[in-house]
PDB file of C-alpha atoms in Angstrom:
ATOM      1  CA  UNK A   1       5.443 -10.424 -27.157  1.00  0.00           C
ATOM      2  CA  UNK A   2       2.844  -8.312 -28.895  1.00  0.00           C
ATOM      3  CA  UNK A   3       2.027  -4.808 -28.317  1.00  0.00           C
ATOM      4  CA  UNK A   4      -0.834  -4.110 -26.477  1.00  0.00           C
ATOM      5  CA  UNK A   5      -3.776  -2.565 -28.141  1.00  0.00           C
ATOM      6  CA  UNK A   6      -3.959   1.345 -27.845  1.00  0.00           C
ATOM      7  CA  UNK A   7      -7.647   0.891 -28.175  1.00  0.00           C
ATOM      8  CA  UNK A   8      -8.107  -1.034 -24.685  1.00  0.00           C
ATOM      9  CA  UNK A   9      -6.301   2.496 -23.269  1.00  0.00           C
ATOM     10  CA  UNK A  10      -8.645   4.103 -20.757  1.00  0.00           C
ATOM     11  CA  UNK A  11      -8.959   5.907 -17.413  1.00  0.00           C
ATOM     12  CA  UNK A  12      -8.919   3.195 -14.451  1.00  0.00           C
ATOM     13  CA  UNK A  13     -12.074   0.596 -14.592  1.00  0.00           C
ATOM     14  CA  UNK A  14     -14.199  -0.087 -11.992  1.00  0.00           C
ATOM     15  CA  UNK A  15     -16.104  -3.366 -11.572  1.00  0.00           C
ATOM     16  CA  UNK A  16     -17.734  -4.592  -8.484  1.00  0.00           C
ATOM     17  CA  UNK A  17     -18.709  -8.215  -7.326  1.00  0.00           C
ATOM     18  CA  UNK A  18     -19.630  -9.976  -4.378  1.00  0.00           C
ATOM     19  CA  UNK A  19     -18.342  -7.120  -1.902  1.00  0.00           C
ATOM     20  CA  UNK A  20     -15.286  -6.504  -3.534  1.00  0.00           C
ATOM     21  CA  UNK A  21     -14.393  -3.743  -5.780  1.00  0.00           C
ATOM     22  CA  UNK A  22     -11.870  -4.082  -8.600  1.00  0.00           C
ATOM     23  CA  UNK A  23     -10.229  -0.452  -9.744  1.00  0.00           C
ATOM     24  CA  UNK A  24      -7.803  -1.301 -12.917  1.00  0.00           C
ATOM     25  CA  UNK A  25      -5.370   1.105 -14.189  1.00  0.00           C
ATOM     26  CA  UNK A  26      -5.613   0.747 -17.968  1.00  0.00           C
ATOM     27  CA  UNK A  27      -3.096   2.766 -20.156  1.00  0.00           C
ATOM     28  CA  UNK A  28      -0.366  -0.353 -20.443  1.00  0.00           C
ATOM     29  CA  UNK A  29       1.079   0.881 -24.008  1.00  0.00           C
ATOM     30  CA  UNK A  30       1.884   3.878 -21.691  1.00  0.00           C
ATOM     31  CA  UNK A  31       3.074   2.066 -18.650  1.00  0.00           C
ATOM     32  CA  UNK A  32      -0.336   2.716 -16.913  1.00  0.00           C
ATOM     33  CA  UNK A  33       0.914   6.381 -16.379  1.00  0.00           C
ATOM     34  CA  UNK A  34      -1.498   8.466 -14.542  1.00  0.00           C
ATOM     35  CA  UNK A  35      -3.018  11.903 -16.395  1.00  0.00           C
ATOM     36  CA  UNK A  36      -4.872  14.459 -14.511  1.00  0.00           C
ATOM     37  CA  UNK A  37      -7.752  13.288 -15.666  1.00  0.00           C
ATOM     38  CA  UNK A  38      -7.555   9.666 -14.675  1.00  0.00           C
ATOM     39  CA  UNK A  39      -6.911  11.153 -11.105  1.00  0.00           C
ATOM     40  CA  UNK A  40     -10.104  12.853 -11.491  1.00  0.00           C
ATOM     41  CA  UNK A  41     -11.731   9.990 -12.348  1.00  0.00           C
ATOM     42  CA  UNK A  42     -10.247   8.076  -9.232  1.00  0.00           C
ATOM     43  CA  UNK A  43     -11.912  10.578  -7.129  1.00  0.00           C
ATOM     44  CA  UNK A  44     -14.934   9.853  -8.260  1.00  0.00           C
ATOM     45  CA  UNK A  45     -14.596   6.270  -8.136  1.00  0.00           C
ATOM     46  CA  UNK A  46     -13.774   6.486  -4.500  1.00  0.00           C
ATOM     47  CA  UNK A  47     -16.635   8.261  -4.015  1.00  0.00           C
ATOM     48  CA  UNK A  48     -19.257   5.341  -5.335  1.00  0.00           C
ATOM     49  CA  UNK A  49     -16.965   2.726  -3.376  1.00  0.00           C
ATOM     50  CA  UNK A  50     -17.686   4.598   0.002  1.00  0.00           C
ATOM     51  CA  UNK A  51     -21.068   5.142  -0.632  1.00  0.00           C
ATOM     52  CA  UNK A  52     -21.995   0.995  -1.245  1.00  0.00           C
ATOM     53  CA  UNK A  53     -22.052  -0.302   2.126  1.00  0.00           C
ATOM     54  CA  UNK A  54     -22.107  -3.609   0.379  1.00  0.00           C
ATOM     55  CA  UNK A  55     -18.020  -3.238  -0.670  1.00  0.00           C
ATOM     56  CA  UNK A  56     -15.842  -4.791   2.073  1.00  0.00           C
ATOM     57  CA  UNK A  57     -13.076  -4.799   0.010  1.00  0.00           C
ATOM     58  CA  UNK A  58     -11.058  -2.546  -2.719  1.00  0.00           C
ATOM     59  CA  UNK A  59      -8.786  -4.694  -4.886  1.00  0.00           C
ATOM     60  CA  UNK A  60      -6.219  -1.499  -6.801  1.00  0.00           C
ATOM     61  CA  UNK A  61      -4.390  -3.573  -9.851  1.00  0.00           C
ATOM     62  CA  UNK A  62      -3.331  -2.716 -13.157  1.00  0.00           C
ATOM     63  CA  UNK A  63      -3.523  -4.105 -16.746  1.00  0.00           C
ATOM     64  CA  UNK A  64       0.089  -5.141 -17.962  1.00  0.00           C
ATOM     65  CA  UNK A  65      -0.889  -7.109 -21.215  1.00  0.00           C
ATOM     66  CA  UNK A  66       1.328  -6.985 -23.839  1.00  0.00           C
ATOM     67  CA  UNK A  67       4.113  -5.323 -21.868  1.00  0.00           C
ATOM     68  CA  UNK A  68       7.760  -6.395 -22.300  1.00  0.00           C
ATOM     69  CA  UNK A  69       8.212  -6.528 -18.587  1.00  0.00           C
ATOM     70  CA  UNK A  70       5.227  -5.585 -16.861  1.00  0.00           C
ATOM     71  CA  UNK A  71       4.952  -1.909 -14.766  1.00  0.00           C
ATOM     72  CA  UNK A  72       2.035  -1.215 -12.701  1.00  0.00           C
ATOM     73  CA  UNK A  73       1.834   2.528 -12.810  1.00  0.00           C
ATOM     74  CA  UNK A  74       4.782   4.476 -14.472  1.00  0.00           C
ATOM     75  CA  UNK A  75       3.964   7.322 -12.172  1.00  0.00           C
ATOM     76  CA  UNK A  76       1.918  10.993 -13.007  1.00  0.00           C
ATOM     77  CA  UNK A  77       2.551  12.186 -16.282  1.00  0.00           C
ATOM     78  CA  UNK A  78       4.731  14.798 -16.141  1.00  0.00           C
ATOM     79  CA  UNK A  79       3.017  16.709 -19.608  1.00  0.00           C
ATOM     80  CA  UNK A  80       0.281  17.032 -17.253  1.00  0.00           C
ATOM     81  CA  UNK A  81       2.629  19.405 -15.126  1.00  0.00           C
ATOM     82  CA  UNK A  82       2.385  21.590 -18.269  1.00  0.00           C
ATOM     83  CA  UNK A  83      -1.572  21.908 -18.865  1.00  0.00           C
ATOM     84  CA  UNK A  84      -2.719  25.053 -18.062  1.00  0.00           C
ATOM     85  CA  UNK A  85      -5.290  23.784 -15.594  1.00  0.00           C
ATOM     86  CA  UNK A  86      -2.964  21.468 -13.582  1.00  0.00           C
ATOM     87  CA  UNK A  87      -3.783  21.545 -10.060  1.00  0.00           C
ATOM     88  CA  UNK A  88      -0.495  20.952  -7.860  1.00  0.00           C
ATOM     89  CA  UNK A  89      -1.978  18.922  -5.220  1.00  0.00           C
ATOM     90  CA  UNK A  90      -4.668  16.629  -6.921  1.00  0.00           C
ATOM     91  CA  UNK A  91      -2.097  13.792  -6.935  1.00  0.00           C
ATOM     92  CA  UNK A  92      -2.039  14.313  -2.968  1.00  0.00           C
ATOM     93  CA  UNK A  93      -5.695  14.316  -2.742  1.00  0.00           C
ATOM     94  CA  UNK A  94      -6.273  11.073  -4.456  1.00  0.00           C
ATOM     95  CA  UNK A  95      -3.075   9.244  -2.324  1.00  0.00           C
ATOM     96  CA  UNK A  96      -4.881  10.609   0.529  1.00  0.00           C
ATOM     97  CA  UNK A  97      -8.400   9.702   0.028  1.00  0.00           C
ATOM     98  CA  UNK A  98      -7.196   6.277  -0.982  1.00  0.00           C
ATOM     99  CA  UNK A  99      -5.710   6.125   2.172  1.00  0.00           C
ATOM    100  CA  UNK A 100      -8.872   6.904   3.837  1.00  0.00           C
ATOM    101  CA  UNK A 101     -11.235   5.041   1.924  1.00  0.00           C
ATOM    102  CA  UNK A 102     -13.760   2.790   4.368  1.00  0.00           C
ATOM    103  CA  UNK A 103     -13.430  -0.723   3.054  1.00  0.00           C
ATOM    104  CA  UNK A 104      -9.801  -2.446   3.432  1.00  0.00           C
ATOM    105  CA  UNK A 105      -7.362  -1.960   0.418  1.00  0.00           C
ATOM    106  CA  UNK A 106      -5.476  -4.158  -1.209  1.00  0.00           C
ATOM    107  CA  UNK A 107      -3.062  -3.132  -3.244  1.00  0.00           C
ATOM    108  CA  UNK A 108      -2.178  -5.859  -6.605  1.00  0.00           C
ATOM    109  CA  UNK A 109       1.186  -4.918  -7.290  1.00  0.00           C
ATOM    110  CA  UNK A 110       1.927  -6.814 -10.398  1.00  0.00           C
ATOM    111  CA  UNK A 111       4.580  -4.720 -11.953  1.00  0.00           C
ATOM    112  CA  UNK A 112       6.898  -2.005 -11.778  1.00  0.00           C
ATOM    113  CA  UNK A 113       5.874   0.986  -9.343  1.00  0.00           C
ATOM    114  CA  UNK A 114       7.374   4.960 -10.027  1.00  0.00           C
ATOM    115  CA  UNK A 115       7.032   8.204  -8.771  1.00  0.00           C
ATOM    116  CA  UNK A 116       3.368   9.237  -7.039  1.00  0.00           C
ATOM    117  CA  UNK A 117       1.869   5.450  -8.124  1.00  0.00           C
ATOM    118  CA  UNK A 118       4.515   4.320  -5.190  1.00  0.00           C
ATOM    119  CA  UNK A 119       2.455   6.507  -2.545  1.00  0.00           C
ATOM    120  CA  UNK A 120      -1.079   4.502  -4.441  1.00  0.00           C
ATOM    121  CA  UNK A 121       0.490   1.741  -3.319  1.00  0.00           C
ATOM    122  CA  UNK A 122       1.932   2.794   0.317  1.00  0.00           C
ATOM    123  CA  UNK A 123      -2.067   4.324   0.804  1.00  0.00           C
ATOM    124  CA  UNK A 124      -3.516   0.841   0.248  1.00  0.00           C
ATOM    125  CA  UNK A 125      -3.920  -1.435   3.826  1.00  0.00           C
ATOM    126  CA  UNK A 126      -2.393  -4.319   2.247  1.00  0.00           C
ATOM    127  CA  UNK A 127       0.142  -5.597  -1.278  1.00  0.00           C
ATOM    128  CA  UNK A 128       1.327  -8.224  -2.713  1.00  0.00           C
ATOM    129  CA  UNK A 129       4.058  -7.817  -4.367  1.00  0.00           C
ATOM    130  CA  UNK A 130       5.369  -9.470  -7.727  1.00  0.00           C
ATOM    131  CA  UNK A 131       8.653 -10.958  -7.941  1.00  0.00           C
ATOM    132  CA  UNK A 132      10.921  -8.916  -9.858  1.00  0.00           C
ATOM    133  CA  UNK A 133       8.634  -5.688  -9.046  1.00  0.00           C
ATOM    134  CA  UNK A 134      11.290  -2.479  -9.173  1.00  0.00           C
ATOM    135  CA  UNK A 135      10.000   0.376  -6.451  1.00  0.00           C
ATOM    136  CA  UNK A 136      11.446   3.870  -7.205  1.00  0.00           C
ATOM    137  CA  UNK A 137      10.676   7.287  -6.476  1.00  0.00           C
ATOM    138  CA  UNK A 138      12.788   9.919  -8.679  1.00  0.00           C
ATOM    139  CA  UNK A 139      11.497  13.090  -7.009  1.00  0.00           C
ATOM    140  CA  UNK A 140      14.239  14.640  -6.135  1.00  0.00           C
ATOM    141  CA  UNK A 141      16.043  14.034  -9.227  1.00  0.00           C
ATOM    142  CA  UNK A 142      13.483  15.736 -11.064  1.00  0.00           C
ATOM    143  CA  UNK A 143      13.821  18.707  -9.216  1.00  0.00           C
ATOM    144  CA  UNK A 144      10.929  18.306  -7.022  1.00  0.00           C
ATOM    145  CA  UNK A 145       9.761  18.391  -3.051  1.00  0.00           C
ATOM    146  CA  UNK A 146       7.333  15.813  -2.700  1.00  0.00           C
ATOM    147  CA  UNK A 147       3.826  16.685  -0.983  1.00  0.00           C
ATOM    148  CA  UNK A 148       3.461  16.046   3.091  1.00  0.00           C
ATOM    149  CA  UNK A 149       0.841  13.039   2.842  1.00  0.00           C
ATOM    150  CA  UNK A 150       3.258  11.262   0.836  1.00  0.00           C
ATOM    151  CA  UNK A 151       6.413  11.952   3.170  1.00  0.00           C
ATOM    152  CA  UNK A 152       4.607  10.826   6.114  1.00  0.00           C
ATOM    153  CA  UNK A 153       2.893   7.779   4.673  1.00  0.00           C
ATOM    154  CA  UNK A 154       6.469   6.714   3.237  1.00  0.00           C
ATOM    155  CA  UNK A 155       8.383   7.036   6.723  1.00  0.00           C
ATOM    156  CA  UNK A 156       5.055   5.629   8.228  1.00  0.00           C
ATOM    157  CA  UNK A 157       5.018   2.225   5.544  1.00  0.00           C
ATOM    158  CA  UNK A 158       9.177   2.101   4.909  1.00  0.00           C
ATOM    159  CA  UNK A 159      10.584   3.547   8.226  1.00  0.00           C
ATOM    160  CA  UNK A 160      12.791   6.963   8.194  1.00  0.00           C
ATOM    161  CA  UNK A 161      15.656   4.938   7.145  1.00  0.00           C
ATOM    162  CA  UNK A 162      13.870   3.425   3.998  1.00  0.00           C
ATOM    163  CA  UNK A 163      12.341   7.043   3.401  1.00  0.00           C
ATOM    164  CA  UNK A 164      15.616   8.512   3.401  1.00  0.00           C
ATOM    165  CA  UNK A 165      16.990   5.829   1.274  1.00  0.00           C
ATOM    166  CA  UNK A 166      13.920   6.388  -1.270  1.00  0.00           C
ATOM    167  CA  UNK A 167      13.978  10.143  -1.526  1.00  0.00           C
ATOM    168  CA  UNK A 168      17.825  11.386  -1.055  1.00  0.00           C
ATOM    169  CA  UNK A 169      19.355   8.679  -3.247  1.00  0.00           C
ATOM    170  CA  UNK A 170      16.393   8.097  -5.575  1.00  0.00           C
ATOM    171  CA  UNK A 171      18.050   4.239  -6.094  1.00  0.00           C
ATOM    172  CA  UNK A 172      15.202   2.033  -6.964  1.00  0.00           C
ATOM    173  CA  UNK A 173      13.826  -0.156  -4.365  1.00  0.00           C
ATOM    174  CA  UNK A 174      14.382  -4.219  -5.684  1.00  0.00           C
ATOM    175  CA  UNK A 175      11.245  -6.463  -4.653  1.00  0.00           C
ATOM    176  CA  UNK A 176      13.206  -8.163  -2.592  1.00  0.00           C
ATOM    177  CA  UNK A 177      14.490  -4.754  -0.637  1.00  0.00           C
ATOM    178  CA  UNK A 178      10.655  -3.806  -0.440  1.00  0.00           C
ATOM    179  CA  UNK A 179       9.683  -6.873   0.964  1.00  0.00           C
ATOM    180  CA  UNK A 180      12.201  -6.265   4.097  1.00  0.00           C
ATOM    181  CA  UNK A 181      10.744  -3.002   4.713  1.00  0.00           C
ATOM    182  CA  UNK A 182       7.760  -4.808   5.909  1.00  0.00           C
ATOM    183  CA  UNK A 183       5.416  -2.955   3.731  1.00  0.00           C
ATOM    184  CA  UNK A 184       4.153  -5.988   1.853  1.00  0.00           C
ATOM    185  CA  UNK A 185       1.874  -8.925   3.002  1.00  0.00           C
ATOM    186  CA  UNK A 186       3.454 -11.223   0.182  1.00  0.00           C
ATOM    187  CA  UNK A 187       6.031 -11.496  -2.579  1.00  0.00           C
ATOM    188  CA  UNK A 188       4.952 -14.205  -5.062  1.00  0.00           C
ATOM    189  CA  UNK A 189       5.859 -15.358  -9.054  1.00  0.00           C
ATOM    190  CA  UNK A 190       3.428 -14.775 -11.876  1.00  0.00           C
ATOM    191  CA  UNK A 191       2.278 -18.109 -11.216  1.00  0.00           C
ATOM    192  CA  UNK A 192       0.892 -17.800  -7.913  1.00  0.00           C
ATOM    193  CA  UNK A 193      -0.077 -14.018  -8.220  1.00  0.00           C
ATOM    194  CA  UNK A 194      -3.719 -14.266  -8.992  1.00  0.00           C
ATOM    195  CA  UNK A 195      -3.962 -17.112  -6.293  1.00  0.00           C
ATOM    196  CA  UNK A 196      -2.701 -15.194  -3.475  1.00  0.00           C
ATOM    197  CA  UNK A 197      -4.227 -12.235  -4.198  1.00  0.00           C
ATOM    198  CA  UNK A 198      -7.627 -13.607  -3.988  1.00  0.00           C
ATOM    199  CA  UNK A 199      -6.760 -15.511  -1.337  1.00  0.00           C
ATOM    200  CA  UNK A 200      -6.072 -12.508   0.745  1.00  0.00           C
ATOM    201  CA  UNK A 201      -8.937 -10.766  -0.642  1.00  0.00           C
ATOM    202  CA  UNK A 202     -11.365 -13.280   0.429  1.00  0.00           C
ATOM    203  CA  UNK A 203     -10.136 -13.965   3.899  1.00  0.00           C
ATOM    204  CA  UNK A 204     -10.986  -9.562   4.343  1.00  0.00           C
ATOM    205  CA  UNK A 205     -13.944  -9.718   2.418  1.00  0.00           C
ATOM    206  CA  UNK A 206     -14.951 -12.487   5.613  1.00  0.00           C
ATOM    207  CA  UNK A 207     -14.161 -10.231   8.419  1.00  0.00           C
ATOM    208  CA  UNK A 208     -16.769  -8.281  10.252  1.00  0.00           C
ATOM    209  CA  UNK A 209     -17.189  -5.245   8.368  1.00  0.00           C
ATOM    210  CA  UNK A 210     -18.556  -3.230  11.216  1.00  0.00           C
ATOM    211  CA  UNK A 211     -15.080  -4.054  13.183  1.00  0.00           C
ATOM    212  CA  UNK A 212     -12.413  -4.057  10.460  1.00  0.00           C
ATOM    213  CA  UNK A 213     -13.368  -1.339   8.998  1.00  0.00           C
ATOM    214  CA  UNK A 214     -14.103   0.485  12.575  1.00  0.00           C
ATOM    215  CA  UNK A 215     -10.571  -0.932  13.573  1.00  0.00           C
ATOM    216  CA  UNK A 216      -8.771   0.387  10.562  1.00  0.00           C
ATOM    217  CA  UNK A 217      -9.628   3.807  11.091  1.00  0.00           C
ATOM    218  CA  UNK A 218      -8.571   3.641  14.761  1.00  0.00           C
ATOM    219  CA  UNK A 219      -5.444   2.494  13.581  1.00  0.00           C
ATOM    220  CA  UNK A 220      -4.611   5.208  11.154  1.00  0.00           C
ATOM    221  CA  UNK A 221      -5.339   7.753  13.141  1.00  0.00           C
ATOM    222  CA  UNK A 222      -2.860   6.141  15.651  1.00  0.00           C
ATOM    223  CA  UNK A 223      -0.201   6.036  12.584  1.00  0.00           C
ATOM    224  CA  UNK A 224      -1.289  10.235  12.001  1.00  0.00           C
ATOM    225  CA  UNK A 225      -0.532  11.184  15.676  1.00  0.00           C
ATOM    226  CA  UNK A 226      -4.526  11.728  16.283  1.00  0.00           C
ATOM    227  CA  UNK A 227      -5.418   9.155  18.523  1.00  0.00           C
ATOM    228  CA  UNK A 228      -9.156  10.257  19.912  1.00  0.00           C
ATOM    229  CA  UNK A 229      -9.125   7.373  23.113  1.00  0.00           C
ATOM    230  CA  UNK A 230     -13.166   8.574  23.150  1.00  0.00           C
ATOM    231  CA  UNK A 231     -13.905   7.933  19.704  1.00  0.00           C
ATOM    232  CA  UNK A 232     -12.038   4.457  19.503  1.00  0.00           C
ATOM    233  CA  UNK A 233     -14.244   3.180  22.607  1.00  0.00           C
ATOM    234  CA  UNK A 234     -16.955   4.318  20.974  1.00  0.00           C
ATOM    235  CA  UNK A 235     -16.114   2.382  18.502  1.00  0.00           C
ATOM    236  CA  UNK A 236     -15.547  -0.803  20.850  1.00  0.00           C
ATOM    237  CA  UNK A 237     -18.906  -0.388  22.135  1.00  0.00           C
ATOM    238  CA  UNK A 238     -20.480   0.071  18.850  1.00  0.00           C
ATOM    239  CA  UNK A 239     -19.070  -3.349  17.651  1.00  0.00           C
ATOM    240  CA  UNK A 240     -19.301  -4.956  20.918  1.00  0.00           C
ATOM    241  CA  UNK A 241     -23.379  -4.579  20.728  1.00  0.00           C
ATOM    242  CA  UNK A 242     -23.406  -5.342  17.242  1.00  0.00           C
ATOM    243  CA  UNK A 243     -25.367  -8.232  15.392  1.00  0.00           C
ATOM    244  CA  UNK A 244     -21.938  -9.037  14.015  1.00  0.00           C
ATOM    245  CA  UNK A 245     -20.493  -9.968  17.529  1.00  0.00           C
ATOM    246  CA  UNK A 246     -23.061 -12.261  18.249  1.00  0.00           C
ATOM    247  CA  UNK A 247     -22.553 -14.145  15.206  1.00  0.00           C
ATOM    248  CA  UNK A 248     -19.357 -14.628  15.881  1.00  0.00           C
ATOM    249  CA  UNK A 249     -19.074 -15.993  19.346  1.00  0.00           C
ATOM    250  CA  UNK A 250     -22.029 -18.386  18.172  1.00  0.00           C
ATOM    251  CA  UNK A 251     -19.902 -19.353  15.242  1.00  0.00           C
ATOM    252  CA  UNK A 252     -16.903 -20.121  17.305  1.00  0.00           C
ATOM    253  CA  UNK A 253     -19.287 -22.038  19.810  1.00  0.00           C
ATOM    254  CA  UNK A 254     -20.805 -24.521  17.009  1.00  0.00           C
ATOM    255  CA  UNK A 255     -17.725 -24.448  15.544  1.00  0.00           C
ATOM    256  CA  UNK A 256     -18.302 -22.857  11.994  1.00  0.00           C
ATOM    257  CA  UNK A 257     -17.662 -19.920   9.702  1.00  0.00           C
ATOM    258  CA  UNK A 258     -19.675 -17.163  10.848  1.00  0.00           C
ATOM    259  CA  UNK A 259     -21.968 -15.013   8.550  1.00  0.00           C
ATOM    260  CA  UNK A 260     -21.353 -11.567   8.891  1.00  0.00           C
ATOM    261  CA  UNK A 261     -24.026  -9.035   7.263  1.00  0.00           C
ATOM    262  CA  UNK A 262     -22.316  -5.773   8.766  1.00  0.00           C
ATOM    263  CA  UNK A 263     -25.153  -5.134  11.513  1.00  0.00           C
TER     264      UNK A 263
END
């Protein structure tokens, strides 16, 4: 297999069509490790993804061409830990605002996962998993006490026991391990990545935005411990007097795929 070309090497691409954003981490002749500056840039991407009503959906994936076995993210570079500007909790800030991001996340997991990229994928609402897919985060042989957002979304997404497992033995996670965690919607070969992917992607992209999205915050605030009863009925009514309900329950009565425009 070829090398891939060093010239294709970039900070994470963002391309948006028909409601559905596409953020691609692009450094594969460096495992698609993650500098400082590409986290930057992910913070800004997030930004002009929240602002475009129009995205229902945020597809996170990585470019593996050329790789001898294909890795997703290889983790935050740890030169970066050495750059005299190196702020200690931007990795944290960009695993959280994924995690908060409006539209539903889905997280294309086709390759090898390591250090912080694990908590990328953990923030994201929804993976798919390739087969043969290695999971591992080496924190704590490193040396290193990971940040809180992480801990809690790990023993939120893998259980305590899983959490444990991941951070006080540092043993790798196999795809098959990962998927009985529960933390992934599918586990597929190469051949039927793409398929399912898009598959899932569509069938969210067709959900009422107004309640999805509505309903995923509720729901993560459950996960944090900050349930806010008021807000979430609030939310209820909000959806319940929406344009979006209506076109539903006349869907379902003539017995056809409804056309949701987020009103």
């Amino acid at each position: 297999m070829t090398a891939p070309d060093p010239i294709t090497s970039s900070a994470p691409l963002l391309s948006v069509e028909a409601g559905v954003a596409t953020l691609t981490l692009n450094r594969p002749a460096h495992r698609n490790r993650l500098e400082a500056g590409d986290l930057r840039c992910l913070l800004g991407q997030f930004e002009q993804i929240n602002a475009d009503p129009a995205i229902r959906v945020l597809k996170l994936t990585a470019n593996t061409q050329g790789q001898p076995r294909p890795v997703f993210c290889a983790g935050y570079h740890l030169g970066s830990f050495n750059e005299q500007d190196n702020d200690p909790q931007l990795f944290e800030r960009v695993a959280n605002a994924l995690a908060e991001l409006r539209p539903i996340t889905v997280c294309a997991l086709n390759g090898s996962v390591y250090g912080g990229a694990t908590d990328l994928m953990l923030a994201c609402d929804l993976s798919v998993a390739l087969t043969g897919t290695e999971f591992r985060m080496p924190a704590t042989a490193l040396g290193l006490h990971y940040y809180p957002g992480g801990l809690q979304r790990y023993v939120a997404r893998l259980g305590l026991t899983g959490a444990k497992r991941a951070f006080l033995s540092a043993r790798p996670f196999s795809a098959e391990r990962l998927w009985q965690t529960g933390c992934l919607e599918a586990l597929v070969d190469a051949e039927d990545f793409d398929a399912t992917v898009q598959q899932l992607v569509g069938e969210i992209a067709d959900l009422a935005p107004l309640a999805v999205q509505a309903t995923k915050r509720s729901l993560n605030e459950i996960a944090a411990g900050q349930p806010d009863a008021a807000a979430m009925h609030a939310r209820e009514a909000a959806t319940a007097a929406s344009q979006d309900f209506a076109e539903g329950r006349l869907a379902f009565q003539e017995k056809r795929k409804p056309r949701f425009t987020g009103a």
